[in-house]
CSV table of C-alpha atoms (C1' of nucleotides) in Angstrom, one decimal:
chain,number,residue,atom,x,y,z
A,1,UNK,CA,-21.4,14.4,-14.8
A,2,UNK,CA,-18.7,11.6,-14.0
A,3,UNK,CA,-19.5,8.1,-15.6
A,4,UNK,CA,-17.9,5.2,-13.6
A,5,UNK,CA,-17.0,2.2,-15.7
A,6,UNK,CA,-16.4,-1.0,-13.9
A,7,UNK,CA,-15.3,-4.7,-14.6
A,8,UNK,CA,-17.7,-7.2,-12.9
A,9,UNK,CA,-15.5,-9.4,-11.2
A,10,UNK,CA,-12.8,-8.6,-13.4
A,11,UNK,CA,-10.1,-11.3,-12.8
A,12,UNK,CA,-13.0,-13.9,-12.7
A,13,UNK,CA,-14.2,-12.3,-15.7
A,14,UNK,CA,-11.0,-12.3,-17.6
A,15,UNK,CA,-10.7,-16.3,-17.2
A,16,UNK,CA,-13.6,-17.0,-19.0
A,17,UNK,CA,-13.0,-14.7,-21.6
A,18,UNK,CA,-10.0,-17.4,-22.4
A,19,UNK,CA,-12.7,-20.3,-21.2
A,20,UNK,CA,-16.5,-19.8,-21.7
A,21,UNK,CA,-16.9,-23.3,-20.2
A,22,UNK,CA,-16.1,-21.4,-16.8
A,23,UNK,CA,-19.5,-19.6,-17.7
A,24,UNK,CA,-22.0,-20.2,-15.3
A,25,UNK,CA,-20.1,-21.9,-13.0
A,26,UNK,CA,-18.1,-20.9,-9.7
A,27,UNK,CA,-14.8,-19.3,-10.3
A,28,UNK,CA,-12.3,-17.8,-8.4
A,29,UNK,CA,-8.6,-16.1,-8.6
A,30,UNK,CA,-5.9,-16.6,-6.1
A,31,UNK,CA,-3.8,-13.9,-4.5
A,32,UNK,CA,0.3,-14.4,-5.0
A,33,UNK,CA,1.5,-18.2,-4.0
A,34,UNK,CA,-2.1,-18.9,-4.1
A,35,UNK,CA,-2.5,-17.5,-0.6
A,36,UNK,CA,-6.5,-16.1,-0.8
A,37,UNK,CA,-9.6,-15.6,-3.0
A,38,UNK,CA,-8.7,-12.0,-4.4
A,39,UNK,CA,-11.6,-12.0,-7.6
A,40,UNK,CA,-15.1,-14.2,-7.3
A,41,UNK,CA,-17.6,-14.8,-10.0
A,42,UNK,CA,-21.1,-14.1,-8.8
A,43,UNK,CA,-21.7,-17.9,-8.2
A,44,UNK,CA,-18.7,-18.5,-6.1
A,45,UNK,CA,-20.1,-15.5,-4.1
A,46,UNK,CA,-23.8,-17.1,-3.7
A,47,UNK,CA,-21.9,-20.1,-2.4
A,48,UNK,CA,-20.4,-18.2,0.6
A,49,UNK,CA,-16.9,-17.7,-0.3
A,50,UNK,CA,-15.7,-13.8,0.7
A,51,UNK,CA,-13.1,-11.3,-0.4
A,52,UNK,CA,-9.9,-12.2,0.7
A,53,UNK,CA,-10.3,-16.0,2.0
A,54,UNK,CA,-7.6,-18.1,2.3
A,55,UNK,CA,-7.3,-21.1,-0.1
A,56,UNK,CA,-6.9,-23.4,2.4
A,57,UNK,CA,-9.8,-22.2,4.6
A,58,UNK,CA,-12.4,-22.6,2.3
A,59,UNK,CA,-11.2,-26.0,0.9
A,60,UNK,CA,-14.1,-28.1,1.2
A,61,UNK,CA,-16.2,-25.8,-0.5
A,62,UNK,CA,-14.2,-25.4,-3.6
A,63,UNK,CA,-14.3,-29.1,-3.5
A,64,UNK,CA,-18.3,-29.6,-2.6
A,65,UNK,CA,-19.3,-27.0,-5.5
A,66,UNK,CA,-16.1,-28.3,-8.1
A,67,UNK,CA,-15.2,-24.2,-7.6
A,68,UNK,CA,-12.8,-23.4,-10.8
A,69,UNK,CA,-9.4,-22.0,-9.1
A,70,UNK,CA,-7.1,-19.7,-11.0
A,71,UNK,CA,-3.8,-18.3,-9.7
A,72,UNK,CA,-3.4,-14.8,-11.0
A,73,UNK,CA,-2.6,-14.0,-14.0
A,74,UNK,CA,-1.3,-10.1,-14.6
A,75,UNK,CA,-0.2,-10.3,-17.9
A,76,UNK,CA,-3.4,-11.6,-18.8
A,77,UNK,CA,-5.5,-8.6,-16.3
A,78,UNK,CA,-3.3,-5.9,-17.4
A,79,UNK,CA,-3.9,-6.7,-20.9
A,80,UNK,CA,-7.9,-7.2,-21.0
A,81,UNK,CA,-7.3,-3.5,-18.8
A,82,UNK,CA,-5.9,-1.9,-21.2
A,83,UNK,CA,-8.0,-2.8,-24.0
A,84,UNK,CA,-11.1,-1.9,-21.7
A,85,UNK,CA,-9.8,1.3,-21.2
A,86,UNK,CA,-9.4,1.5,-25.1
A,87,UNK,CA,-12.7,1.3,-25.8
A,88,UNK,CA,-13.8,3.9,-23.6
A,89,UNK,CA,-11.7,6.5,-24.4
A,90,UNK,CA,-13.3,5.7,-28.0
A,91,UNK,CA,-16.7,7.1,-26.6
A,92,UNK,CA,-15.1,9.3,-23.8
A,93,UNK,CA,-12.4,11.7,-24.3
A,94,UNK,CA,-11.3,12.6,-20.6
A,95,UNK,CA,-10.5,9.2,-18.9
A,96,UNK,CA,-9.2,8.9,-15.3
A,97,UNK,CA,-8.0,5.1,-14.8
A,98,UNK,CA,-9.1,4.8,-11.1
A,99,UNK,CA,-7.6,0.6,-11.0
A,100,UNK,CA,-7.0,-2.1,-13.0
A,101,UNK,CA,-10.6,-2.9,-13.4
A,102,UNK,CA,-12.4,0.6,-13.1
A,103,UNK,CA,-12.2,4.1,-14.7
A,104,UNK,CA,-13.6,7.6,-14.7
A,105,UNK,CA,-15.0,8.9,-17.1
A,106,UNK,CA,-15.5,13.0,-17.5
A,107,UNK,CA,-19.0,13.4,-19.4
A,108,UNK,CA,-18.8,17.1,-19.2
A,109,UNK,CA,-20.3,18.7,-22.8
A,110,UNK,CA,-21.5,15.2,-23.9
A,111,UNK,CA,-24.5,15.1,-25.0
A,112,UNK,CA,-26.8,11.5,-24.3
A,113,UNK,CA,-24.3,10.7,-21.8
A,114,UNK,CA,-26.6,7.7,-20.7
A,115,UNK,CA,-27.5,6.5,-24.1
A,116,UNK,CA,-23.2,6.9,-24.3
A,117,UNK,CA,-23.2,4.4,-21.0
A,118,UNK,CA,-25.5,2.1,-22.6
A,119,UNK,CA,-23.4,1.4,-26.0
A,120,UNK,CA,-20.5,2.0,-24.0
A,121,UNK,CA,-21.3,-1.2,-21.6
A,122,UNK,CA,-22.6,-3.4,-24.9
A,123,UNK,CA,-19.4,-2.4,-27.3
A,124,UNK,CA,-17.1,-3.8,-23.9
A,125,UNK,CA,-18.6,-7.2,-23.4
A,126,UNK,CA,-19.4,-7.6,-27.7
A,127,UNK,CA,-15.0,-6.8,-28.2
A,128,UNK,CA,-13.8,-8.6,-25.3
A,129,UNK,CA,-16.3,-10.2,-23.4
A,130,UNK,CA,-15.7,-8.0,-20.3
A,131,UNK,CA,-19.2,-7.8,-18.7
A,132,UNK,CA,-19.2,-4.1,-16.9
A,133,UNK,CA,-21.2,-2.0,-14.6
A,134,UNK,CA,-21.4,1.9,-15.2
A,135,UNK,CA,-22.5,4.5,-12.9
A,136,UNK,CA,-23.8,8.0,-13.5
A,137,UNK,CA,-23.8,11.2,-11.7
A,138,UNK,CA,-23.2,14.6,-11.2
A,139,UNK,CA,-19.9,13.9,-8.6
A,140,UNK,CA,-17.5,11.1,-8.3
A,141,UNK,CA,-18.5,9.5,-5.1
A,142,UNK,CA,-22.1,9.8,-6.5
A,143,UNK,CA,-21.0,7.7,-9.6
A,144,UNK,CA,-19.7,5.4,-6.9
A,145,UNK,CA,-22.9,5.1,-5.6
A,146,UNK,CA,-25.0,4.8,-9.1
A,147,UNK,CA,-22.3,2.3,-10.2
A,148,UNK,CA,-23.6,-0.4,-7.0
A,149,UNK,CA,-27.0,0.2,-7.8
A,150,UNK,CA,-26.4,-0.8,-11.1
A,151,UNK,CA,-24.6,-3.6,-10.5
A,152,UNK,CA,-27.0,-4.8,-7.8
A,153,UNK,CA,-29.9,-4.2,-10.1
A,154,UNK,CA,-28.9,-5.9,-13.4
A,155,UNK,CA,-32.1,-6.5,-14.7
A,156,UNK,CA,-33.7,-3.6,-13.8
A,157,UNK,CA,-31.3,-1.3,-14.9
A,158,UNK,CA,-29.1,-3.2,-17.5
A,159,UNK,CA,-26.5,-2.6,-15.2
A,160,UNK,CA,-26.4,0.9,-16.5
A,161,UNK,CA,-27.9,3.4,-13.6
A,162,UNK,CA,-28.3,7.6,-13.2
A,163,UNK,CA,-28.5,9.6,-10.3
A,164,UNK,CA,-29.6,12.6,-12.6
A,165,UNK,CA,-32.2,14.2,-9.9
A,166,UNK,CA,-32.6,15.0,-6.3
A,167,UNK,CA,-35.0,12.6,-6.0
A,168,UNK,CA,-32.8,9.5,-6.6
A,169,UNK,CA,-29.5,11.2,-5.5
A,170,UNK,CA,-31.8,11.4,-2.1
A,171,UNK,CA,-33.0,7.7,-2.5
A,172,UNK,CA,-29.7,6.2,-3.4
A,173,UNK,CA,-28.2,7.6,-0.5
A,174,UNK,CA,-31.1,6.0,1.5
A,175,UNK,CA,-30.5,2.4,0.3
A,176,UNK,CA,-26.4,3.0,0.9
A,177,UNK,CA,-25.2,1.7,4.1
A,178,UNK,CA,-22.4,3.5,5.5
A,179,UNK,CA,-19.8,0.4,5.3
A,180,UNK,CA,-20.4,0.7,1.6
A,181,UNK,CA,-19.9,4.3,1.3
A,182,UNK,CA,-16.5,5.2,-0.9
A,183,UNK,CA,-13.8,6.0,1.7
A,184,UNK,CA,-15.3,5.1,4.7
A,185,UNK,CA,-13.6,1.9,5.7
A,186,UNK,CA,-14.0,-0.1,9.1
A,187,UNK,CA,-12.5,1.9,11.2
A,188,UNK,CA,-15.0,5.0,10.0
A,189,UNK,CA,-18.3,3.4,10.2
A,190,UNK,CA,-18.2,1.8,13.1
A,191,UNK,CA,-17.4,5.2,14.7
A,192,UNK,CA,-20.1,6.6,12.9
A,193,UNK,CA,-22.6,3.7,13.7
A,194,UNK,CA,-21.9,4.7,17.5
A,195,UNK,CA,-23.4,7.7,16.3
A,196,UNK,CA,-26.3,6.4,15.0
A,197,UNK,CA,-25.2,6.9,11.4
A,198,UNK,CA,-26.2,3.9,9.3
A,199,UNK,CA,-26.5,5.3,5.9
A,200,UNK,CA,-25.2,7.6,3.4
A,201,UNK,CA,-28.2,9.8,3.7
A,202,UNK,CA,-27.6,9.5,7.4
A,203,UNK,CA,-23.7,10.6,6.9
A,204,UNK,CA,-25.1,14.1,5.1
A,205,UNK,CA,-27.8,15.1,7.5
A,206,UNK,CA,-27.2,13.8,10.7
A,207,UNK,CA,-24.0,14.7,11.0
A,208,UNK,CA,-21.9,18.1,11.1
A,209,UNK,CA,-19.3,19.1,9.2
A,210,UNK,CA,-17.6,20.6,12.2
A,211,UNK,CA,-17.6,17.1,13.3
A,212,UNK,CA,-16.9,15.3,10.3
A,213,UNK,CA,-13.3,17.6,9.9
A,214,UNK,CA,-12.5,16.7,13.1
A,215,UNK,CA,-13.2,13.1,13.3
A,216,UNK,CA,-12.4,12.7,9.7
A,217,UNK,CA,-9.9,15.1,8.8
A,218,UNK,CA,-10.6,16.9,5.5
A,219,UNK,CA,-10.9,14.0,3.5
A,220,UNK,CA,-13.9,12.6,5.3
A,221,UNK,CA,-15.4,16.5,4.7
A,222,UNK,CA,-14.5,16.8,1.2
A,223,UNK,CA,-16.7,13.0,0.9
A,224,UNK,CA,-19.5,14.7,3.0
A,225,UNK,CA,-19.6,17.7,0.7
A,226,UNK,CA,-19.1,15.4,-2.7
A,227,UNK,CA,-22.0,13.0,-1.7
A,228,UNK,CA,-24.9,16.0,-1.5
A,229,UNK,CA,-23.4,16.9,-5.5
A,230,UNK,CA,-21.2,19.6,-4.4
A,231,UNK,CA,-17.9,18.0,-6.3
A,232,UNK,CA,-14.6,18.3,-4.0
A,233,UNK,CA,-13.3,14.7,-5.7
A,234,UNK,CA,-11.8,16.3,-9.3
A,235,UNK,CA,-11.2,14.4,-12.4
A,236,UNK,CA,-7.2,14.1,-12.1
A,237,UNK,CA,-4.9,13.6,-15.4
A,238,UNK,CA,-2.6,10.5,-15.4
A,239,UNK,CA,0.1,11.4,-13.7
A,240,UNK,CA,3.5,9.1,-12.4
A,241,UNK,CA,3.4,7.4,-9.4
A,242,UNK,CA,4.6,9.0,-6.2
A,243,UNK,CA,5.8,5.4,-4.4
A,244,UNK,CA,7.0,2.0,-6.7
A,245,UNK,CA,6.7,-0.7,-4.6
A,246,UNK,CA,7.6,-4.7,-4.9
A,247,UNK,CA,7.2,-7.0,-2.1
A,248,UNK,CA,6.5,-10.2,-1.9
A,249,UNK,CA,5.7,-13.2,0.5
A,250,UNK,CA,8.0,-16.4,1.1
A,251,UNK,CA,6.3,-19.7,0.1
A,252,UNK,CA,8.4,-20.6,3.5
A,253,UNK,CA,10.2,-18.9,6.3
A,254,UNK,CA,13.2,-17.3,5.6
A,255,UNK,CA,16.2,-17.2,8.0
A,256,UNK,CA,19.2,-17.1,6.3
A,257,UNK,CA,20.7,-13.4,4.5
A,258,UNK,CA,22.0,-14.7,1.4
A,259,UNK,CA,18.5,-15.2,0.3
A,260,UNK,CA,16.9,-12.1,1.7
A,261,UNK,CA,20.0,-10.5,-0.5
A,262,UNK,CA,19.1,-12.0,-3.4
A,263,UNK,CA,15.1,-11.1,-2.9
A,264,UNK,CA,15.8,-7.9,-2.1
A,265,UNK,CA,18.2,-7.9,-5.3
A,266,UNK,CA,15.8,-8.9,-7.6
A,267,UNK,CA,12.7,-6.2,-6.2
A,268,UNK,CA,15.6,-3.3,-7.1
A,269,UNK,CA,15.8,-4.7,-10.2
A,270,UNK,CA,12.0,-4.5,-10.6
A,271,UNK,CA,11.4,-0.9,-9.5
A,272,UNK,CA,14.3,0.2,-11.3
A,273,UNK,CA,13.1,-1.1,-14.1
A,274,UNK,CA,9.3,0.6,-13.9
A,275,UNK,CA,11.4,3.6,-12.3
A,276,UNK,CA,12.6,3.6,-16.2
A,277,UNK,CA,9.8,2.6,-17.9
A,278,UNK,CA,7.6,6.1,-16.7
A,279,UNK,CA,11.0,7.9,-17.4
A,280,UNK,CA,11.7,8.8,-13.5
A,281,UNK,CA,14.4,8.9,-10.8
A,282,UNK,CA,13.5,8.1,-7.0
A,283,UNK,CA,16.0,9.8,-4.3
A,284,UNK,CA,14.6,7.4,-1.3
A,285,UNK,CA,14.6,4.0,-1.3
A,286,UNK,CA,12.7,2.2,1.7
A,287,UNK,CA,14.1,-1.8,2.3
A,288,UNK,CA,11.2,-4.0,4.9
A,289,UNK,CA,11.3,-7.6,6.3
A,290,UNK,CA,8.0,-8.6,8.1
A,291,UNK,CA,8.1,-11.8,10.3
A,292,UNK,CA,4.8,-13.9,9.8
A,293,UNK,CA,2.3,-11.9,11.4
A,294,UNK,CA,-0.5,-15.0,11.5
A,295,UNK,CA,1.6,-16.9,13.8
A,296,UNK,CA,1.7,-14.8,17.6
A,297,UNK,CA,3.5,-17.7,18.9
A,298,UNK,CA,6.6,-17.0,17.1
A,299,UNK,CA,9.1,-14.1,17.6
A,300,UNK,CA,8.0,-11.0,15.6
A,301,UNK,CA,10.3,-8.6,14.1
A,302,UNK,CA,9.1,-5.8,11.6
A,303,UNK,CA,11.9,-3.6,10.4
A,304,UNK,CA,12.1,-1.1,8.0
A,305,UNK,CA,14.6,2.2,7.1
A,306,UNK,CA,14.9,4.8,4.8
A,307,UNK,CA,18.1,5.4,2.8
A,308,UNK,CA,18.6,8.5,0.6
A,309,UNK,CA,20.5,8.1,-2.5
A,310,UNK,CA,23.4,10.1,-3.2
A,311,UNK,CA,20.8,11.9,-6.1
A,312,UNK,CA,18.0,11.0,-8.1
A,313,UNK,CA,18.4,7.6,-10.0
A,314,UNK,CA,17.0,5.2,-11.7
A,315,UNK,CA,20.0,3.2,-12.3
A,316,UNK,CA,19.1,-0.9,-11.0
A,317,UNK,CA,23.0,-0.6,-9.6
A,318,UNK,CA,22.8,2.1,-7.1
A,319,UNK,CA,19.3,1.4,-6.1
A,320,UNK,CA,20.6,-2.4,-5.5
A,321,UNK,CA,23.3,-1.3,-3.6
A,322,UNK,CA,21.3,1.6,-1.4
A,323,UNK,CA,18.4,-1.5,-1.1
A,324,UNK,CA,21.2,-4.3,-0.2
A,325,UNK,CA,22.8,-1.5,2.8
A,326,UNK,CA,19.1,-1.0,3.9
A,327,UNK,CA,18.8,-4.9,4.1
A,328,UNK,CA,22.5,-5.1,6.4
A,329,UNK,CA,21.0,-2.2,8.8
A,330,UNK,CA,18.3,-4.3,9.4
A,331,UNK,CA,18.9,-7.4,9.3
A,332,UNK,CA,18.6,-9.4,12.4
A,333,UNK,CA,19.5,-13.7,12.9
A,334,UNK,CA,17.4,-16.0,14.6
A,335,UNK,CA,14.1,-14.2,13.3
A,336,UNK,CA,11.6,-16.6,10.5
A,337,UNK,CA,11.5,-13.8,8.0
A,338,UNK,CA,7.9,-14.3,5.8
A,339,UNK,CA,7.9,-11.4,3.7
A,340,UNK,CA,10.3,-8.5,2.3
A,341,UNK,CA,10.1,-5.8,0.3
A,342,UNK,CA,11.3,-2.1,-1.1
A,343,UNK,CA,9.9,0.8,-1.8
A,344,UNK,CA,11.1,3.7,-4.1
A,345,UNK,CA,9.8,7.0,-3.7
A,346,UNK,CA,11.0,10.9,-4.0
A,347,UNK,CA,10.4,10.4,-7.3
A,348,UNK,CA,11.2,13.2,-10.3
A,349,UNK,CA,11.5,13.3,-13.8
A,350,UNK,CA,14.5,12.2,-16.0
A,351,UNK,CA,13.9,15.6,-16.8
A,352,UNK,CA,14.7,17.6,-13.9
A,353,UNK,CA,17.7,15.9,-13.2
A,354,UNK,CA,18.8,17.9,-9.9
A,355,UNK,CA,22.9,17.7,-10.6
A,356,UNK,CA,25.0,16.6,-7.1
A,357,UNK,CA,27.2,19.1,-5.7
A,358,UNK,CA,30.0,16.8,-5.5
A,359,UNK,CA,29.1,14.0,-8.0
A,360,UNK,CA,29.6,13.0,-11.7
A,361,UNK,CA,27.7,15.6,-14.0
A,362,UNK,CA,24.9,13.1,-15.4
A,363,UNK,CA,23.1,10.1,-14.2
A,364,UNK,CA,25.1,7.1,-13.9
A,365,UNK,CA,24.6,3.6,-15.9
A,366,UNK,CA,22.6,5.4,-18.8
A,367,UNK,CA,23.6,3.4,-21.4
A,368,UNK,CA,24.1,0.6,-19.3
A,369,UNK,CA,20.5,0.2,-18.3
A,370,UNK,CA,19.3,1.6,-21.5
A,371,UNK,CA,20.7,-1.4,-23.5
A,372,UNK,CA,19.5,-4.0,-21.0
A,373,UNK,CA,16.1,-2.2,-21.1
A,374,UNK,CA,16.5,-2.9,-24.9
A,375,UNK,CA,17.6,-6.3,-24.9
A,376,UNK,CA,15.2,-7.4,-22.4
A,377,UNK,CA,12.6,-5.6,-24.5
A,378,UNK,CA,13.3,-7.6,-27.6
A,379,UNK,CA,14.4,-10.9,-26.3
A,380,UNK,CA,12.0,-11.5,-23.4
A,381,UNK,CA,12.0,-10.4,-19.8
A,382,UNK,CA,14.8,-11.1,-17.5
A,383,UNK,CA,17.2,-12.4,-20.5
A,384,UNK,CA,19.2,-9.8,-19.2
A,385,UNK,CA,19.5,-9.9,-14.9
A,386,UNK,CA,21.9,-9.2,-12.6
A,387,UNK,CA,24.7,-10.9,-10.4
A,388,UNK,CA,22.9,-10.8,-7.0
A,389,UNK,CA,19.5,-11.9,-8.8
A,390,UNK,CA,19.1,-15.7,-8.7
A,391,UNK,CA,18.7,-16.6,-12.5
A,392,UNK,CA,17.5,-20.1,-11.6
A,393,UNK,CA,14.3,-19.0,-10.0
A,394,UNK,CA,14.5,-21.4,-7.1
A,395,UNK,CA,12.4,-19.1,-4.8
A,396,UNK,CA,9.6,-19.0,-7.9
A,397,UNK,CA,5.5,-18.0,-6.3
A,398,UNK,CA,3.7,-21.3,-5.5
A,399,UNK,CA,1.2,-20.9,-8.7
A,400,UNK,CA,-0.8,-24.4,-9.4
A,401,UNK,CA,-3.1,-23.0,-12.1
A,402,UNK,CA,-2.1,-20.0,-14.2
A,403,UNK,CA,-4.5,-19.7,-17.7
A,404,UNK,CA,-3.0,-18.8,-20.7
A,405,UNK,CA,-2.3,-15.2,-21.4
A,406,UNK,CA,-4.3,-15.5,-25.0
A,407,UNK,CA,-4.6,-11.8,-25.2
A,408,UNK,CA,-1.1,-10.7,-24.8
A,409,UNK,CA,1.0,-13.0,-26.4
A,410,UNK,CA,1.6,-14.7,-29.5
A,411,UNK,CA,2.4,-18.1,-27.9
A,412,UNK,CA,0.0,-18.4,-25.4
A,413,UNK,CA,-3.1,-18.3,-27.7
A,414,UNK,CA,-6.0,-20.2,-27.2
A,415,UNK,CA,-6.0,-23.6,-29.6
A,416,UNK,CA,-9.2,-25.2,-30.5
B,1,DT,C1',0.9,-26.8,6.5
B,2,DC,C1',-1.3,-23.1,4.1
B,3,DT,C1',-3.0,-16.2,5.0
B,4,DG,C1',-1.3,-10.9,-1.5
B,5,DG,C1',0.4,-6.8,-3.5
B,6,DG,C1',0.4,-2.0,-4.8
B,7,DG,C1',-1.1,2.3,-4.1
B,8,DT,C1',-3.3,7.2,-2.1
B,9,DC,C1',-3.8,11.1,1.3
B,10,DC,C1',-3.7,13.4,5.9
B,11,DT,C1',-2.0,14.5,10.6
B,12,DA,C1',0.9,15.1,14.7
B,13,DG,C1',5.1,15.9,16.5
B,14,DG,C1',10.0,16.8,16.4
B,15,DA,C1',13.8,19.2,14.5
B,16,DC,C1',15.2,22.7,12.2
B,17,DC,C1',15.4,27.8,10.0
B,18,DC,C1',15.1,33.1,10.3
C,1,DT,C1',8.0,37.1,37.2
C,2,DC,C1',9.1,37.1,32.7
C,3,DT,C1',10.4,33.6,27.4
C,4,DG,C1',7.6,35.5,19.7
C,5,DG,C1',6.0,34.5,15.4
C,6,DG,C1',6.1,32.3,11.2
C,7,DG,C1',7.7,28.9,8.6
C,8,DT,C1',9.7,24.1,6.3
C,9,DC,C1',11.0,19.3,6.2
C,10,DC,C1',10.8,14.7,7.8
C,11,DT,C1',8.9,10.6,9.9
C,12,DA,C1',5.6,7.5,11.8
C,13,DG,C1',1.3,6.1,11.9
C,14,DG,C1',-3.5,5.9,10.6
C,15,DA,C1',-7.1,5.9,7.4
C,16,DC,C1',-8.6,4.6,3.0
C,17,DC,C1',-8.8,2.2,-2.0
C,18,DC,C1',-8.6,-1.9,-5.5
DNA sequence: TCTGGGGTCCTAGGACCC
DNA sequence: TCTGGGGTCCTAGGACCC
């Protein structure tokens, strides 16, 4: 059996464990530069506001219904994650963090696994006020399944629900409609509604699994197979990332290059920096600049290339300069540049360091980056930058309302 | 005027190898 | 008239997730 653990609107959630005056009434949390509703409490949903709307679109609402509006706050998120994950793996040995707000749990060889689920849910929200939702069942996209019944169902299932027979594997699969089904997106169901598929229980009888590989590719047929209890979806261990990403939006077009230089500067900095912190090198690093792609009126340009490094590094110089090349390749004038970004990926260990043919015998700027690592460790983030960044922070995120982080540092804690 | 960021996996096709 | 078989790697693009 797989228990799924999952924050109720976790970001939402997260604010009022900072501000229990926020309980009971509408709260949302903003996307970056407080573009879009990214995290709704269940009242802000009853009053019509959806996933993803932009701030400025649903303006007189937040204003009719005095709707609470966070910007985003990761510190804060990534804290109240980790201690949620804490306090599973007290009950659960084998834990698969799926995202920031959800986790697998293996249940294999325990024993009351939904009396586990139950004290599990109530230890959460009594240490850190986290209200959850936990699923049970004998695969993971089954767990997926029990996990919205229970969250749909609060009262009748204290948010806590089993698929632990045929029968109510059968049912559940009945009451799932085939947008809500785990890895079938838009683009999937509305080819399988032109089939006359409107249900899970529709997706695993109606339809073949010749058909399904084919339409679907294997992934589609591994979910076929993993919603009738045959498990194809494994419990994975933690392992690195394969891409590090960090892009970002401009509060305002962007036409000139010095600034794209410094951007794209200070992103290398940033995935060099997590490169380091899981201990990794990356041999590819990909450099983007979209144009704004909500305005059709306006010129669009979308570029993006690949550059190899010379060998694996995670060193914030050579990926800076590989990044800064990419950016020069690209680059184009006269365009309204609205978002840029890099990617790192052909990532390996610091371990397996694969030596260059040609090229100096171990990584370069080791010691460099390990005492900027350090200092920026013990005296605060970004004490330490570098040249092309722009220490002043004029291009800082449009963020009108950011809570304390009271859970994650010392100075931000909540005064009564 | 204002529209996020960071990930995963799979497939097809081209270029290459022996 | 006739033109093998078995591979790898890379890239672009599409689908999905939170």
């Amino acid at each position: 059996m797989y228990a799924l653990i999952d924050g109720n609107n976790f970001f939402a959630s997260c604010e009022r464990v900072g501000n229990p005056g926020l309980v009971g009434k509408p709260v949302i949390v903003l996307s970056n530069n407080d573009g879009n509703a990214i995290a709704r409490s269940n009242e802000a949903k009853a009053i019509g506001i959806k996933m993803g709307d932009p701030l400025f679109k649903i303006k007189d609402i937040v204003k009719q219904h005095d709707v609470k509006v966070y910007s985003s706050n990761y510190g804060l998120y990534g804290d109240m994650s980790n201690r949620m994950l804490d306090i599973i793996r007290m009950q659960i040995p084998y834990v698969e963090p799926y995202s920031i707000d959800e986790a697998f749990g293996m249940m294999h060889g325990i024993s009351k696994q939904y009396e586990i689920c139950v004290q599990l849910r109530h230890n959460i929200y009594k240490w850190i006020g986290i209200p959850t939702s936990i699923g049970l069942a004998p695969t993971k996209s089954l767990a997926k399944v029990a996990n919205k019944i229970a969250k749909k169902f609060p009262e009748r299932t204290g948010s806590v629900y089993a698929i632990d027979s045929e029968e109510k594997r059968i049912k559940a699969l009945k009451w799932t409609e085939i947008d809500d089904v785990w890895g079938i997106g838009r683009a999937y169901a509305n080819k399988l509604k032109s089939k006359g598929i409107f249900t899970a229980y529709d997706f695993v009888t109606k339809v073949s699994g010749d058909w399904v590989k084919k339409n679907m590719t294997i992934v589609g047929y591994r979910l076929q197979l993993d919603l009738q209890g045959i498990s194809t979806l494994f419990f994975e261990d933690i392992q690195d990332k394969q891409n590090i990403a960090c892009t970002r939006s401009f509060e305002r077009n962007i036409q000139d290059k010095k600034y794209l230089e410094e951007r794209i500067c200070t992103f290398s900095a940033n995935v060099a920096e997590k490169l380091r912190g899981q201990k990794t090198h990356c041999s590819m690093i990909y450099v983007f600049l979209n144009t704004n792609r909500f305005r059709p009126d306006l010129p669009s340009y979308n570029p993006g290339v690949y550059f190899a490094t010379d060998y694996p590094t995670n060193s914030t110089f050579e990926i800076t300069r590989a990044a800064l090349k990419g950016l020069s390749s690209i680059f184009r004038e006269g365009f309204d540049y609205k978002k840029a970004g890099i990617i790192v990926s052909g990532i390996t260990p610091e371990s397996s360091y694969q030596l260059s043919f040609f090229g100096s015998e171990k990584p370069k700027d080791q010691d460099a980056m390990k005492a900027i690592d350090l200092l920026n460790k013990k005296y605060g983030r970004h004490k330490i930058a570098f040249g092309g960044q722009d220490i002043t922070r004029i291009m800082k995120m449009r963020q009108h309302n950011v809570s304390r982080n009271f859970a994650g540092n010392w100075n931000e804690l909540i005064e009564l």
